Amino acid sequence: MSRKEWPLWEVFIRGQHGLNHRHVGSLHASDAEMAIHHARDVYTRRKEGVSIWVVKSNDITASSPSEKGPLFDPAESKAYRHPTFFDIPDEVGHM
Amino acid sequence: MEKAATGAILNPVEDRFVSDDALAPAFFEWLCRMGDSALVLGHRVSEWCGHAPALEEDIAMANTALDLIGHTQMWLGLAGEVEDKGRDADALAYLRDALQFRNLLLCELPNGDMGVTIMRQFLFDARHYALLMRLTGSVSPRVAEIAAKAVKEASYHLERSSDLVVRLGDGTDESQRRMQAALGQLWPYVDEMFVADAVDEAVAKAGIAPDPSDLKAEWEETVRSVLAEAMLDMPGPAGFAQTGGVIGRHTEHLGYILAEMQFLQRAYPGARW
Amino acid sequence: MYAQMVKSEGMKSRDEMTPEEQAFQDRVDRGEKIEPKEWMPEGYRKTLIRQIGQHAHSEIVGQLPEGNWITRAPTLERKAILLAKVQDEAGHGLYLYSAAETLGVSRDELTEKLHSGAMKYSSIFNYPTLTWADMGAVGWLVDGAAIMNQVPLQRTSYGPYSRAMIRICKEESFHQRQGYAIMMKMAEGTPAQKEMAQDALNRFWYPSLMMFGPSDAESVHSAQSIAWKIKINTNDELRQKFVDQTVPQAEYLGLSIPDDNLRWNEEKGGYDFSEPNWSEFFEVIKGNGPCNRERMNARVKAWDDGAWFREGLYAHAEKAAHRRAAATTAAE
């Protein structure tokens, strides 16, 4: 890789109904301001949000799964996860 | 789908200007100017789809193009009503030839590299935003209504294009060189945005739209500050301004755009798609 | 599918697995999602990178055949819809690259592998779009086939991949319908339009069947991917489902499927149909399809021509950061 890649950002969006910002996905951008612009263009194409946060993926500190216990214990919640946002709409899979 | 529906105005507000026979010829011309510039620039920007330098940029440019196509549907839709000869926005977009097209020359210039595309967008957006802001106060309720919707999008276009001009102007040596070259190449086409003719005078007199020359100071202010921040040199007055688009005298490029854009409607007259 | 012939690992029996692998398999079997930083078998990670990467590449290359017609769309509304759809495909590529990136590979690395031919994309996008009816056929058949694969993949075991698929399926709900709507207009239109519609179906039928990949009933690679829930159905299951769904839709349009052997089989409750020409499929995958070179040249050109743009923005961000740092130091 001879050239430098735009860093990766995580995008959080607050929808119209006053809920918390939620993680919606990631994107590449040269800096924070560009990341906000890109997030607007990429993740609000269907009017999904009224407020956007972006944070460099590298700056996220995640809890990490320990070597053994939790990994083998199904009751233990997973250590690092992105929330799932959308209910699967009824029409998926149908015409 | 959502975007596509923006052209439809379901319950048009009362507007006596739409049925003003004396005003109709000038009003129609002026609406075609608004609609055709949006159409032709939207068409150009849409050519980037699938070919942009980064996925994020590909998506962003498609948004701009979609907004402009939406504006086209509204302006040309209203133009058809004012003309009152049964032509809708599609008939106007697809069945007029170059001589009847009223877009600014700036909008039909080829995309070139991203520098030319971004700079063209910026020079257009700075004027588009200033114009639409004033049109929100138009005495014609229909014009004001379209402008109110369009200006929100144009405001974002201007924010985005200004920002990119600054970043690329003050980026690498190569990006600066390309942006300065783009500016030089496009500069002869900017004056056309501020020239007023009888059509402009008629709609200005009626209180529908500002005189284009009134927009120049605001435009210059925007352009000057953005170029300064971008560390680009603002060219002096163009020695010879390229004009004629708004009266149907175009560059060679428009014919090719229309040949491509109108192909299906021309090859299969009367077919429904 | 968008991920055809993804090379996987040989299937391991439970006895051959290490304790970690057994525990991992148990989690997958229980329907738990595997998340980026958790332990996973190296084969699982590699197969996912190949599959998600190929899927992402397919979305991006898939912009091109439809992108062809954005500037020729016959009405303003059709133009907007098509542009929005092709834009969605860029978005889907972006979501999928992001999912792949959680596995420790960068988007630029994946892009370079696409350009060098080390990674593939779906064979379907190497076929040309010749008339406006192809916009209908691509939406109806190609997106229809893709959705058939993507809906079950929403349940895939890898969390980021599953979430990307959920978002994609939600957004794609309109794609197939817009294609079918174009076909309906064409099929009820002038004789010339109807001819275009039939021709588009004729050309896209077998390439669409190829999208599911060759029969994998015997494949150990598929078996491993299915055990890992990276693959949910076999290629043949999905192909059968696609044919069964599509035949009545073609009948409604008054168009005929270009297959003399097509007939309802009461016993199996599905249609019997002809296999596509698999040697053609392998040639297309190898790079010898009608548009392979054009597609790849277009992608490489976009990437190369855009280098100065990406670098310009990168350089500006660095300069601005330095200036901010200098200003902070000066203020202290």
XYZ file of C-alpha atoms in Angstrom:
700
model
C 0.000 0.000 0.000
C 1.996 2.948 -1.221
C -0.678 5.531 -0.580
C -2.326 6.544 2.655
C -5.889 5.493 3.097
C -8.515 7.842 4.533
C -9.133 6.702 8.101
C -12.190 4.725 9.103
C -14.963 6.412 11.125
C -17.884 5.009 13.035
C -21.162 6.819 12.485
C -23.901 7.380 15.043
C -27.243 8.876 14.125
C -30.141 10.161 16.163
C -33.450 9.661 14.437
C -36.454 11.926 14.381
C -38.047 10.554 17.513
C -35.562 11.679 20.103
C -33.987 8.305 20.728
C -30.298 7.965 21.505
C -27.705 8.200 18.814
C -27.202 4.747 17.408
C -24.345 3.172 15.569
C -25.365 2.827 11.943
C -22.128 1.835 10.246
C -18.742 3.066 9.141
C -17.139 5.016 6.358
C -13.835 6.477 5.237
C -13.085 10.183 5.374
C -10.018 12.369 5.490
C -11.076 14.112 8.713
C -13.999 14.608 11.079
C -15.763 17.288 9.099
C -15.619 15.264 5.906
C -16.828 12.275 7.876
C -19.905 14.243 8.942
C -20.566 15.226 5.333
C -20.121 11.691 4.117
C -22.307 10.340 6.884
C -25.053 12.701 5.827
C -24.761 11.513 2.245
C -24.311 7.822 2.971
C -26.439 7.125 6.012
C -29.319 9.585 5.791
C -30.377 9.001 2.197
C -33.796 7.999 3.447
C -34.216 10.732 6.020
C -33.036 8.478 8.814
C -31.655 11.105 11.088
C -31.489 14.599 12.472
C -28.131 14.494 14.250
C -24.854 12.797 13.398
C -21.838 11.862 15.500
C -18.662 10.467 14.037
C -15.694 9.014 15.857
C -12.495 7.577 14.503
C -12.698 3.811 14.707
C -9.208 3.738 16.207
C -10.332 5.961 19.054
C -12.985 3.545 20.226
C -12.038 1.560 23.249
C -13.957 -1.659 23.302
C -14.289 -4.137 26.051
C -12.585 -7.277 24.890
C -13.559 -10.837 25.425
C -11.346 -12.489 28.004
C -9.409 -15.544 27.053
C -11.657 -18.199 28.438
C -14.702 -17.828 30.653
C -17.049 -15.610 28.684
C -16.020 -17.102 25.384
C -17.301 -20.482 26.395
C -20.248 -19.279 28.353
C -23.296 -18.766 26.196
C -25.072 -16.717 28.844
C -22.319 -14.134 28.828
C -23.074 -11.202 26.581
C -20.748 -10.601 23.716
C -18.000 -8.143 24.378
C -17.982 -5.895 21.402
C -21.005 -5.386 19.356
C -22.714 -3.038 17.093
C -26.410 -2.706 17.728
C -28.838 -3.840 15.092
C -31.153 -1.128 14.006
C -33.919 -2.061 11.796
C -36.616 -4.592 12.087
C -36.678 -6.658 8.966
C -39.512 -5.187 6.990
C -42.327 -7.496 5.966
C -41.721 -6.904 2.323
C -38.198 -8.262 2.337
C -38.154 -11.336 0.236
C -41.437 -10.604 -1.394
C -42.172 -8.555 -4.404
C -38.567 6.643 -5.072
C -38.815 9.354 -2.529
C -36.589 11.615 -4.558
C -38.469 10.889 -7.717
C -41.695 12.036 -6.173
C -40.375 15.495 -5.370
C -41.506 16.815 -8.715
C -45.133 16.249 -7.991
C -46.857 19.144 -6.333
C -50.087 17.654 -5.200
C -52.110 20.643 -4.138
C -50.789 23.687 -5.939
C -51.434 26.924 -4.143
C -53.388 29.666 -5.869
C -51.101 31.759 -8.019
C -52.472 34.445 -10.309
C -49.134 34.748 -12.103
C -49.459 31.253 -13.497
C -52.491 32.302 -15.546
C -51.305 35.817 -16.385
C -51.344 35.772 -20.194
C -49.382 38.969 -20.608
C -46.599 37.693 -18.415
C -46.674 34.114 -19.701
C -44.010 34.319 -22.454
C -41.351 35.810 -20.176
C -42.379 33.735 -17.161
C -42.194 30.559 -19.241
C -38.756 31.470 -20.564
C -37.495 32.225 -17.103
C -38.845 28.954 -15.681
C -37.122 27.063 -18.502
C -33.875 28.775 -17.563
C -34.263 27.589 -13.986
C -35.287 24.090 -14.998
C -32.804 23.607 -17.814
C -29.783 24.624 -15.766
C -30.810 22.159 -13.068
C -31.453 19.466 -15.663
C -28.232 19.831 -17.583
C -26.036 20.164 -14.506
C -27.820 17.247 -12.852
C -27.204 15.210 -15.985
C -23.509 16.063 -15.962
C -23.092 15.227 -12.291
C -24.941 11.941 -12.762
C -22.287 10.922 -15.300
C -19.963 10.373 -12.343
C -22.111 7.657 -10.845
C -19.933 4.562 -10.578
C -16.771 6.455 -11.534
C -15.999 8.740 -8.597
C -12.672 8.698 -6.720
C -14.135 7.157 -3.562
C -17.387 5.432 -2.677
C -18.382 8.191 -0.280
C -17.900 10.761 -3.023
C -19.827 8.642 -5.526
C -22.804 8.617 -3.189
C -22.526 12.323 -2.404
C -22.478 13.316 -6.058
C -25.465 11.137 -6.815
C -27.332 13.016 -4.072
C -26.510 16.324 -5.723
C -27.654 15.022 -9.095
C -30.880 13.683 -7.587
C -31.606 17.029 -5.975
C -31.082 18.812 -9.275
C -33.321 16.396 -11.162
C -35.961 17.022 -8.499
C -35.625 20.779 -9.057
C -35.976 20.213 -12.793
C -39.260 18.403 -12.310
C -40.617 21.292 -10.280
C -39.426 24.166 -12.482
C -40.274 22.564 -15.803
C -43.565 21.296 -14.408
C -44.524 24.858 -13.563
C -43.199 26.059 -16.926
C -45.590 23.649 -18.625
C -48.504 25.018 -16.627
C -47.611 28.594 -17.440
C -47.220 27.785 -21.116
C -50.571 25.960 -21.031
C -50.022 23.974 -24.213
C -50.218 20.556 -22.656
C -46.469 20.043 -22.230
C -45.335 18.575 -18.946
C -41.829 18.529 -17.480
C -40.869 15.415 -19.464
C -42.095 16.863 -22.747
C -40.028 19.969 -22.124
C -36.944 18.028 -21.067
C -37.041 15.377 -23.755
C -38.635 16.988 -26.776
C -36.986 20.352 -27.157
C -33.814 20.742 -29.180
C -30.712 22.729 -28.293
C -32.075 25.978 -29.690
C -34.917 25.837 -27.178
C -32.731 24.936 -24.222
C -32.203 27.800 -21.776
C -29.510 26.527 -19.426
C -26.359 28.413 -18.503
C -23.348 27.397 -20.572
C -21.464 26.656 -17.367
C -23.809 23.741 -16.664
C -23.205 21.956 -19.955
C -19.400 22.029 -19.878
C -17.872 18.558 -19.705
C -17.010 17.118 -16.303
C -13.261 17.092 -16.897
C -11.465 15.882 -13.787
C -12.930 16.160 -10.292
C -11.329 19.601 -10.057
C -13.412 20.938 -12.929
C -16.545 19.202 -11.658
C -16.173 20.558 -8.115
C -15.218 24.047 -9.230
C -18.111 24.200 -11.719
C -20.438 23.100 -8.941
C -19.077 25.696 -6.559
C -19.350 28.601 -9.010
C -22.898 27.523 -9.805
C -23.922 26.811 -6.198
C -22.781 30.202 -4.938
C -25.149 31.895 -7.365
C -27.863 29.244 -7.112
C -28.080 29.646 -3.359
C -28.192 33.446 -3.517
C -30.888 33.273 -6.176
C -33.057 30.706 -4.418
C -32.849 32.600 -1.129
C -34.376 35.611 -2.840
C -36.916 33.523 -4.669
C -38.306 32.285 -1.363
C -39.722 35.804 -1.094
C -41.130 35.839 -4.627
C -44.571 37.386 -5.135
C -45.464 34.199 -7.025
C -46.492 31.680 -4.347
C -45.624 28.766 -6.611
C -42.126 30.072 -7.270
C -41.637 30.793 -3.573
C -42.786 27.294 -2.724
C -40.368 25.610 -5.115
C -37.536 27.862 -3.978
C -38.198 27.088 -0.322
C -37.803 23.413 -1.031
C -34.830 23.759 -3.378
C -32.861 26.196 -1.234
C -32.408 23.659 1.552
C -30.679 21.351 -0.884
C -28.749 24.137 -2.603
C -27.491 25.297 0.762
C -25.968 21.889 1.378
C -24.555 21.791 -2.154
C -22.802 25.096 -1.527
C -21.479 23.981 1.834
C -20.098 20.813 0.276
C -18.609 22.349 -2.843
C -17.037 25.277 -0.920
C -15.547 22.846 1.515
C -14.051 20.704 -1.237
C -12.651 23.735 -3.060
C -10.876 24.786 0.136
C -9.548 21.314 0.836
C -8.312 20.649 -2.670
C -6.947 24.168 -3.117
C -5.031 23.799 0.121
C -4.151 20.139 -0.355
C -1.220 18.814 -2.341
C 0.662 20.752 -4.997
C -1.103 18.703 -7.603
C -4.589 19.287 -6.220
C -3.895 23.011 -5.995
C -2.624 23.108 -9.563
C -5.705 21.270 -10.806
C -8.112 23.529 -8.920
C -6.416 26.668 -10.184
C -6.524 25.301 -13.741
C -10.212 24.450 -13.355
C -10.951 27.956 -12.164
C -9.141 29.466 -15.136
C -10.969 27.204 -17.547
C -14.426 27.997 -16.126
C -13.988 31.676 -15.417
C -15.099 32.944 -18.851
C -18.487 31.330 -18.207
C -19.339 33.002 -14.894
C -20.488 36.366 -16.254
C -23.432 34.759 -17.980
C -24.986 34.131 -14.572
C -25.381 37.861 -13.972
C -26.431 39.244 -17.343
C -30.014 40.496 -17.468
C -32.117 40.607 -20.617
C -35.757 41.471 -21.380
C -36.977 38.187 -19.871
C -35.225 38.891 -16.589
C -36.472 42.448 -16.578
C -40.063 41.325 -17.082
C -40.047 38.779 -14.240
C -38.105 41.191 -12.025
C -40.624 43.936 -12.698
C -43.459 41.595 -11.770
C -41.660 40.835 -8.493
C -41.207 37.158 -9.312
C -37.429 37.051 -9.379
C -34.494 39.327 -8.698
C -32.535 40.949 -11.486
C -29.575 38.580 -11.987
C -27.114 41.434 -11.823
C -28.260 42.032 -8.227
C -26.816 38.665 -7.265
C -23.313 39.444 -8.356
C -22.053 41.194 -5.225
C -23.168 38.391 -2.943
C -21.739 35.779 -5.287
C -18.435 37.597 -5.510
C -18.213 37.851 -1.761
C -18.736 34.105 -1.353
C -16.319 33.213 -4.124
C -13.668 35.615 -2.924
C -13.643 34.295 0.626
C -13.690 30.633 -0.354
C -10.909 31.052 -2.917
C -8.835 32.974 -0.387
C -9.201 30.194 2.132
C -8.355 27.712 -0.612
C -5.239 29.734 -1.432
C -6.369 30.028 -5.042
C -6.022 33.198 -7.105
C -9.258 34.772 -8.174
C -8.966 35.661 -11.851
C -9.627 39.217 -12.978
C -12.629 40.049 -15.157
C -12.846 37.682 -18.097
C -11.591 39.355 -21.244
C -14.358 37.830 -23.255
C -17.367 36.444 -21.441
C -18.966 33.331 -22.901
C -22.707 33.883 -22.978
C -25.745 32.769 -24.949
C -26.999 29.668 -23.157
C -30.091 31.341 -21.755
C -31.174 32.440 -25.215
C -30.454 29.076 -26.809
C -26.996 29.675 -28.224
C -24.954 26.872 -26.734
C -21.565 25.255 -26.831
C -21.047 22.170 -28.973
C -21.432 20.026 -25.887
C -25.158 20.455 -25.393
C -26.068 18.684 -28.623
C -24.310 15.546 -27.440
C -25.972 15.715 -24.050
C -29.397 15.956 -25.671
C -28.653 13.252 -28.228
C -27.940 10.904 -25.367
C -30.588 12.093 -22.958
C -33.433 12.255 -25.451
C -32.582 9.168 -27.457
C -35.430 6.925 -26.277
C -38.111 9.593 -26.510
C -36.942 10.513 -30.000
C -36.492 6.963 -31.288
C -39.860 5.729 -30.012
C -42.255 8.653 -30.293
C -45.312 8.320 -28.102
C -44.108 5.250 -26.235
C -44.738 5.195 -22.483
C -41.927 4.190 -20.165
C -24.662 -15.308 -6.176
C -22.859 -12.029 -5.595
C -20.397 -14.309 -3.881
C -19.991 -17.202 -6.310
C -17.543 -20.017 -5.825
C -15.972 -18.613 -2.718
C -13.166 -20.878 -1.709
C -13.766 -22.192 1.762
C -12.023 -24.698 3.961
C -12.435 -28.418 4.078
C -15.071 -29.534 6.536
C -13.695 -30.712 9.868
C -15.379 -33.416 11.848
C -15.968 -32.741 15.534
C -13.153 -35.100 16.505
C -10.682 -33.156 14.402
C -11.550 -29.855 16.068
C -9.535 -28.227 18.824
C -11.476 -27.313 21.984
C -11.658 -23.690 20.785
C -13.041 -24.789 17.455
C -15.618 -26.986 19.128
C -16.722 -24.164 21.406
C -16.881 -21.840 18.421
C -19.001 -24.291 16.478
C -21.315 -24.661 19.468
C -21.869 -20.938 19.581
C -22.670 -20.847 15.873
C -25.024 -23.796 16.299
C -26.840 -21.999 19.090
C -27.408 -19.091 16.734
C -25.093 -16.692 18.531
C -23.473 -13.938 16.546
C -19.699 -13.884 16.277
C -18.285 -10.402 16.789
C -15.074 -8.848 15.431
C -12.700 -9.177 18.340
C -13.781 -12.608 19.410
C -11.817 -15.732 18.743
C -12.618 -17.391 15.444
C -10.950 -20.100 13.366
C -8.543 -18.669 10.818
C -10.441 -20.454 8.045
C -13.664 -18.759 9.107
C -12.010 -15.357 8.971
C -10.393 -15.970 5.590
C -13.537 -17.360 4.022
C -15.535 -14.409 5.272
C -13.054 -11.907 3.877
C -13.231 -13.608 0.502
C -17.001 -13.821 0.535
C -17.816 -10.367 1.894
C -15.105 -8.830 -0.286
C -16.479 -10.497 -3.393
C -19.964 -9.401 -2.465
C -18.759 -5.805 -1.997
C -16.877 -5.843 -5.306
C -20.024 -7.094 -7.021
C -21.997 -4.134 -5.747
C -19.413 -1.684 -7.034
C -18.857 -3.306 -10.414
C -22.625 -3.796 -10.519
C -23.054 -0.034 -10.659
C -21.584 0.008 -14.155
C -24.067 -1.910 -16.338
C -26.997 0.064 -14.951
C -24.984 3.253 -14.710
C -24.777 3.004 -18.498
C -28.396 4.061 -18.776
C -28.650 6.870 -16.220
C -27.896 9.438 -18.899
C -30.351 7.795 -21.303
C -33.292 7.149 -18.981
C -36.501 8.003 -20.829
C -38.231 10.253 -18.271
C -37.124 12.455 -15.411
C -38.706 10.137 -12.900
C -37.057 7.039 -14.371
C -33.754 8.867 -14.349
C -34.110 9.738 -10.677
C -35.174 6.225 -9.714
C -32.337 4.588 -11.616
C -29.785 6.996 -10.196
C -31.086 6.393 -6.670
C -30.863 2.660 -7.229
C -27.322 2.688 -8.585
C -26.377 5.002 -5.725
C -27.795 2.456 -3.299
C -25.456 -0.126 -4.807
C -22.483 2.098 -3.984
C -23.860 2.321 -0.459
C -24.204 -1.441 -0.239
C -20.640 -1.877 -1.393
C -19.588 0.562 1.303
C -21.482 -1.305 4.048
C -19.972 -4.598 2.950
C -16.416 -3.278 2.746
C -16.927 -1.940 6.264
C -18.011 -5.385 7.429
C -14.926 -6.920 5.811
C -12.722 -4.320 7.462
C -13.733 -5.575 10.898
C -11.846 -8.762 9.974
C -8.539 -6.968 9.684
C -8.308 -6.102 6.004
C -8.485 -2.554 4.658
C -10.774 -1.349 1.883
C -7.777 -0.250 -0.159
C -6.272 -3.734 0.093
C -9.511 -5.269 -1.105
C -9.722 -2.730 -3.913
C -6.222 -3.540 -5.082
C -7.031 -7.227 -5.065
C -10.053 -6.569 -7.237
C -7.996 -4.538 -9.668
C -5.221 -7.097 -9.873
C -7.723 -9.884 -10.518
C -6.850 -11.653 -7.256
C -10.444 -11.225 -6.120
C -13.561 -11.781 -8.210
C -17.014 -10.266 -8.504
C -20.269 -11.766 -9.691
C -20.224 -13.067 -13.265
C -23.548 -11.359 -14.031
C -22.026 -7.896 -14.310
C -19.904 -8.939 -17.250
C -22.971 -8.999 -19.461
C -23.872 -5.879 -21.424
C -26.964 -3.729 -20.980
C -28.153 -3.094 -24.522
C -31.612 -1.577 -24.282
C -33.751 0.184 -21.712
C -35.563 -3.103 -21.089
C -32.323 -4.358 -19.586
C -32.875 -1.934 -16.699
C -36.077 -3.818 -16.109
C -34.502 -7.243 -16.488
C -31.580 -6.422 -14.224
C -33.850 -5.155 -11.470
C -36.333 -7.970 -11.820
C -33.997 -10.927 -12.372
C -30.583 -9.916 -11.072
C -31.812 -8.105 -7.981
C -34.424 -10.817 -7.573
C -31.717 -13.473 -7.530
C -29.565 -11.387 -5.216
C -32.388 -10.835 -2.745
C -33.033 -14.557 -2.693
C -29.525 -15.041 -1.378
C -29.368 -11.992 0.838
C -32.534 -12.520 2.810
C -31.279 -15.723 4.464
C -27.830 -14.153 4.914
C -29.373 -11.713 7.366
C -29.093 -14.680 9.746
C -25.428 -15.329 9.009
C -23.232 -16.002 12.038
C -20.881 -13.059 11.643
C -22.420 -10.020 13.342
C -21.177 -7.201 11.097
C -22.033 -9.162 7.949
C -25.494 -9.945 9.265
C -26.141 -6.294 10.113
C -24.919 -5.154 6.697
C -27.292 -7.639 5.061
C -30.212 -6.423 7.158
C -29.607 -2.865 6.104
C -29.109 -3.866 2.478
C -32.276 -5.963 2.372
C -34.268 -3.098 3.832
C -32.968 -0.713 1.202
C -33.243 -3.164 -1.636
C -36.904 -3.780 -1.198
C -37.598 -1.267 -3.939
C -34.967 -2.403 -6.422
C -36.612 -5.518 -7.696
C -39.986 -3.820 -7.824
C -38.693 -0.922 -9.878
C -37.237 -3.422 -12.343
C -40.478 -5.299 -12.587
C -42.366 -2.015 -13.019
C -40.157 -1.198 -16.017
C -40.845 -4.653 -17.452
C -44.579 -4.156 -17.004
C -44.507 -0.876 -18.887
C -42.471 -2.422 -21.682
C -44.541 -5.577 -21.894
C -47.782 -3.624 -22.209
C -46.198 -1.019 -24.495
C -45.629 -0.801 -28.235
C -44.550 -3.880 -30.215
C -40.997 -2.507 -30.227
C -41.035 -2.208 -26.440
C -42.417 -5.675 -26.016
C -39.722 -7.031 -28.286
C -37.076 -5.311 -26.169
C -38.596 -6.809 -23.021
C -38.576 -10.340 -24.416
C -35.043 -9.890 -25.717
C -33.848 -8.698 -22.317
C -35.394 -11.734 -20.643
C -33.796 -13.990 -23.246
C -30.356 -12.549 -22.611
C -30.523 -12.321 -18.819
C -32.278 -15.581 -17.974
C -29.341 -17.976 -18.021
C -26.787 -15.513 -16.662
C -29.220 -14.971 -13.766
C -29.373 -18.712 -13.108
C -25.578 -18.744 -13.121
C -25.537 -16.181 -10.329
C -26.217 -18.952 -7.830
C -23.059 -20.787 -8.875
C -22.653 -24.391 -10.031
C -24.330 -27.209 -8.177
C -22.681 -27.532 -4.793
C -24.500 -30.531 -3.413
C -21.278 -32.490 -3.153
C -18.953 -29.684 -2.221
C -17.029 -29.917 1.038
C -16.324 -26.192 0.825
C -20.016 -25.462 0.872
C -20.539 -27.892 3.709
C -18.042 -26.033 5.890
C -19.539 -22.652 5.028
C -23.005 -23.947 5.816
C -21.800 -25.341 9.142
C -20.362 -21.919 9.947
C -23.584 -20.211 8.814
C -21.680 -18.160 6.286
C -23.791 -19.812 3.669
C -27.381 -20.620 4.554
C -28.729 -22.526 1.549
C -27.173 -24.578 -1.185
C -26.854 -23.068 -4.645
C -29.363 -25.527 -6.045
C -31.984 -24.746 -3.414
C -31.781 -21.057 -4.163
C -31.782 -21.563 -7.927
C -34.908 -23.723 -7.704
C -36.610 -21.143 -5.526
C -35.696 -18.406 -7.973
C -37.113 -20.278 -10.943
C -40.307 -21.118 -9.087
C -40.790 -17.502 -8.130
C -39.898 -16.024 -11.491
C -41.873 -18.186 -13.922
C -45.313 -16.911 -12.831
C -43.983 -13.346 -12.893
C -42.904 -13.819 -16.507
C -46.312 -15.278 -17.329
C -48.005 -12.249 -15.848
C -45.915 -10.079 -18.175
C -46.851 -12.235 -21.148
C -43.189 -13.037 -21.765
C -41.756 -16.485 -22.300
C -38.835 -17.987 -20.438
C -36.263 -19.071 -23.067
C -36.266 -22.721 -22.028
C -38.132 -25.461 -23.927
C -37.609 -27.876 -21.064
C -39.328 -25.710 -18.529
C -42.315 -27.497 -17.006
C -44.068 -27.843 -13.687
C -43.115 -30.965 -11.774
C -46.019 -31.875 -9.528
C -43.993 -34.416 -7.600
C -41.291 -32.036 -6.416
C -43.637 -29.075 -6.302
C -41.351 -26.991 -8.476
C -40.330 -26.409 -12.054
C -37.930 -28.565 -14.023
C -35.636 -26.356 -16.047
C -32.489 -26.438 -18.169
C -29.109 -25.860 -16.605
C -27.187 -22.855 -17.844
C -24.076 -23.419 -19.939
C -21.491 -23.906 -17.228
C -18.505 -23.698 -19.529
C -19.653 -20.197 -20.441
C -19.872 -19.448 -16.734
C -16.296 -20.578 -16.086
C -15.058 -18.526 -19.039
C -16.817 -15.419 -17.716
C -15.335 -15.985 -14.258
C -11.910 -16.367 -15.853
C -12.233 -12.965 -17.476
C -13.515 -13.869 -20.925
C -17.097 -12.630 -20.641
C -18.501 -9.993 -22.970
C -17.634 -7.021 -20.732
C -14.975 -8.164 -18.251
C -12.311 -5.880 -19.628
C -14.582 -2.857 -19.900
C -15.809 -3.286 -16.345
C -12.367 -3.669 -14.842
C -10.897 -0.857 -16.933
C -13.670 1.456 -15.750
C -13.009 0.611 -12.102
C -9.247 0.961 -12.402
C -9.582 4.240 -14.266
C -11.920 5.679 -11.622
C -9.465 4.628 -8.929
C -6.347 5.914 -10.671
C -7.919 9.181 -11.834
C -9.169 9.775 -8.311
C -5.801 9.313 -6.620
C -4.910 13.018 -6.628
C -8.331 13.837 -5.183
C -8.014 11.368 -2.312
C -4.453 12.492 -1.642
C -5.439 16.165 -1.771
C -8.064 15.696 0.910
C -5.703 13.614 2.987
C -2.984 16.254 2.754
C -5.404 19.006 3.708
C -6.547 17.101 6.777
C -2.930 16.645 7.902
C -2.084 20.303 7.334
C -5.156 21.416 9.221
C -4.313 19.115 12.112
C -0.770 20.504 12.266
C -2.079 24.048 12.201
C -4.462 23.295 15.035
C -1.637 21.719 17.034
C 0.643 24.692 16.381
C -2.081 27.136 17.406
C -2.616 25.242 20.638
C 1.113 25.256 21.400
C 1.389 28.969 20.643
C -1.500 29.725 22.934
C 0.138 27.994 25.872
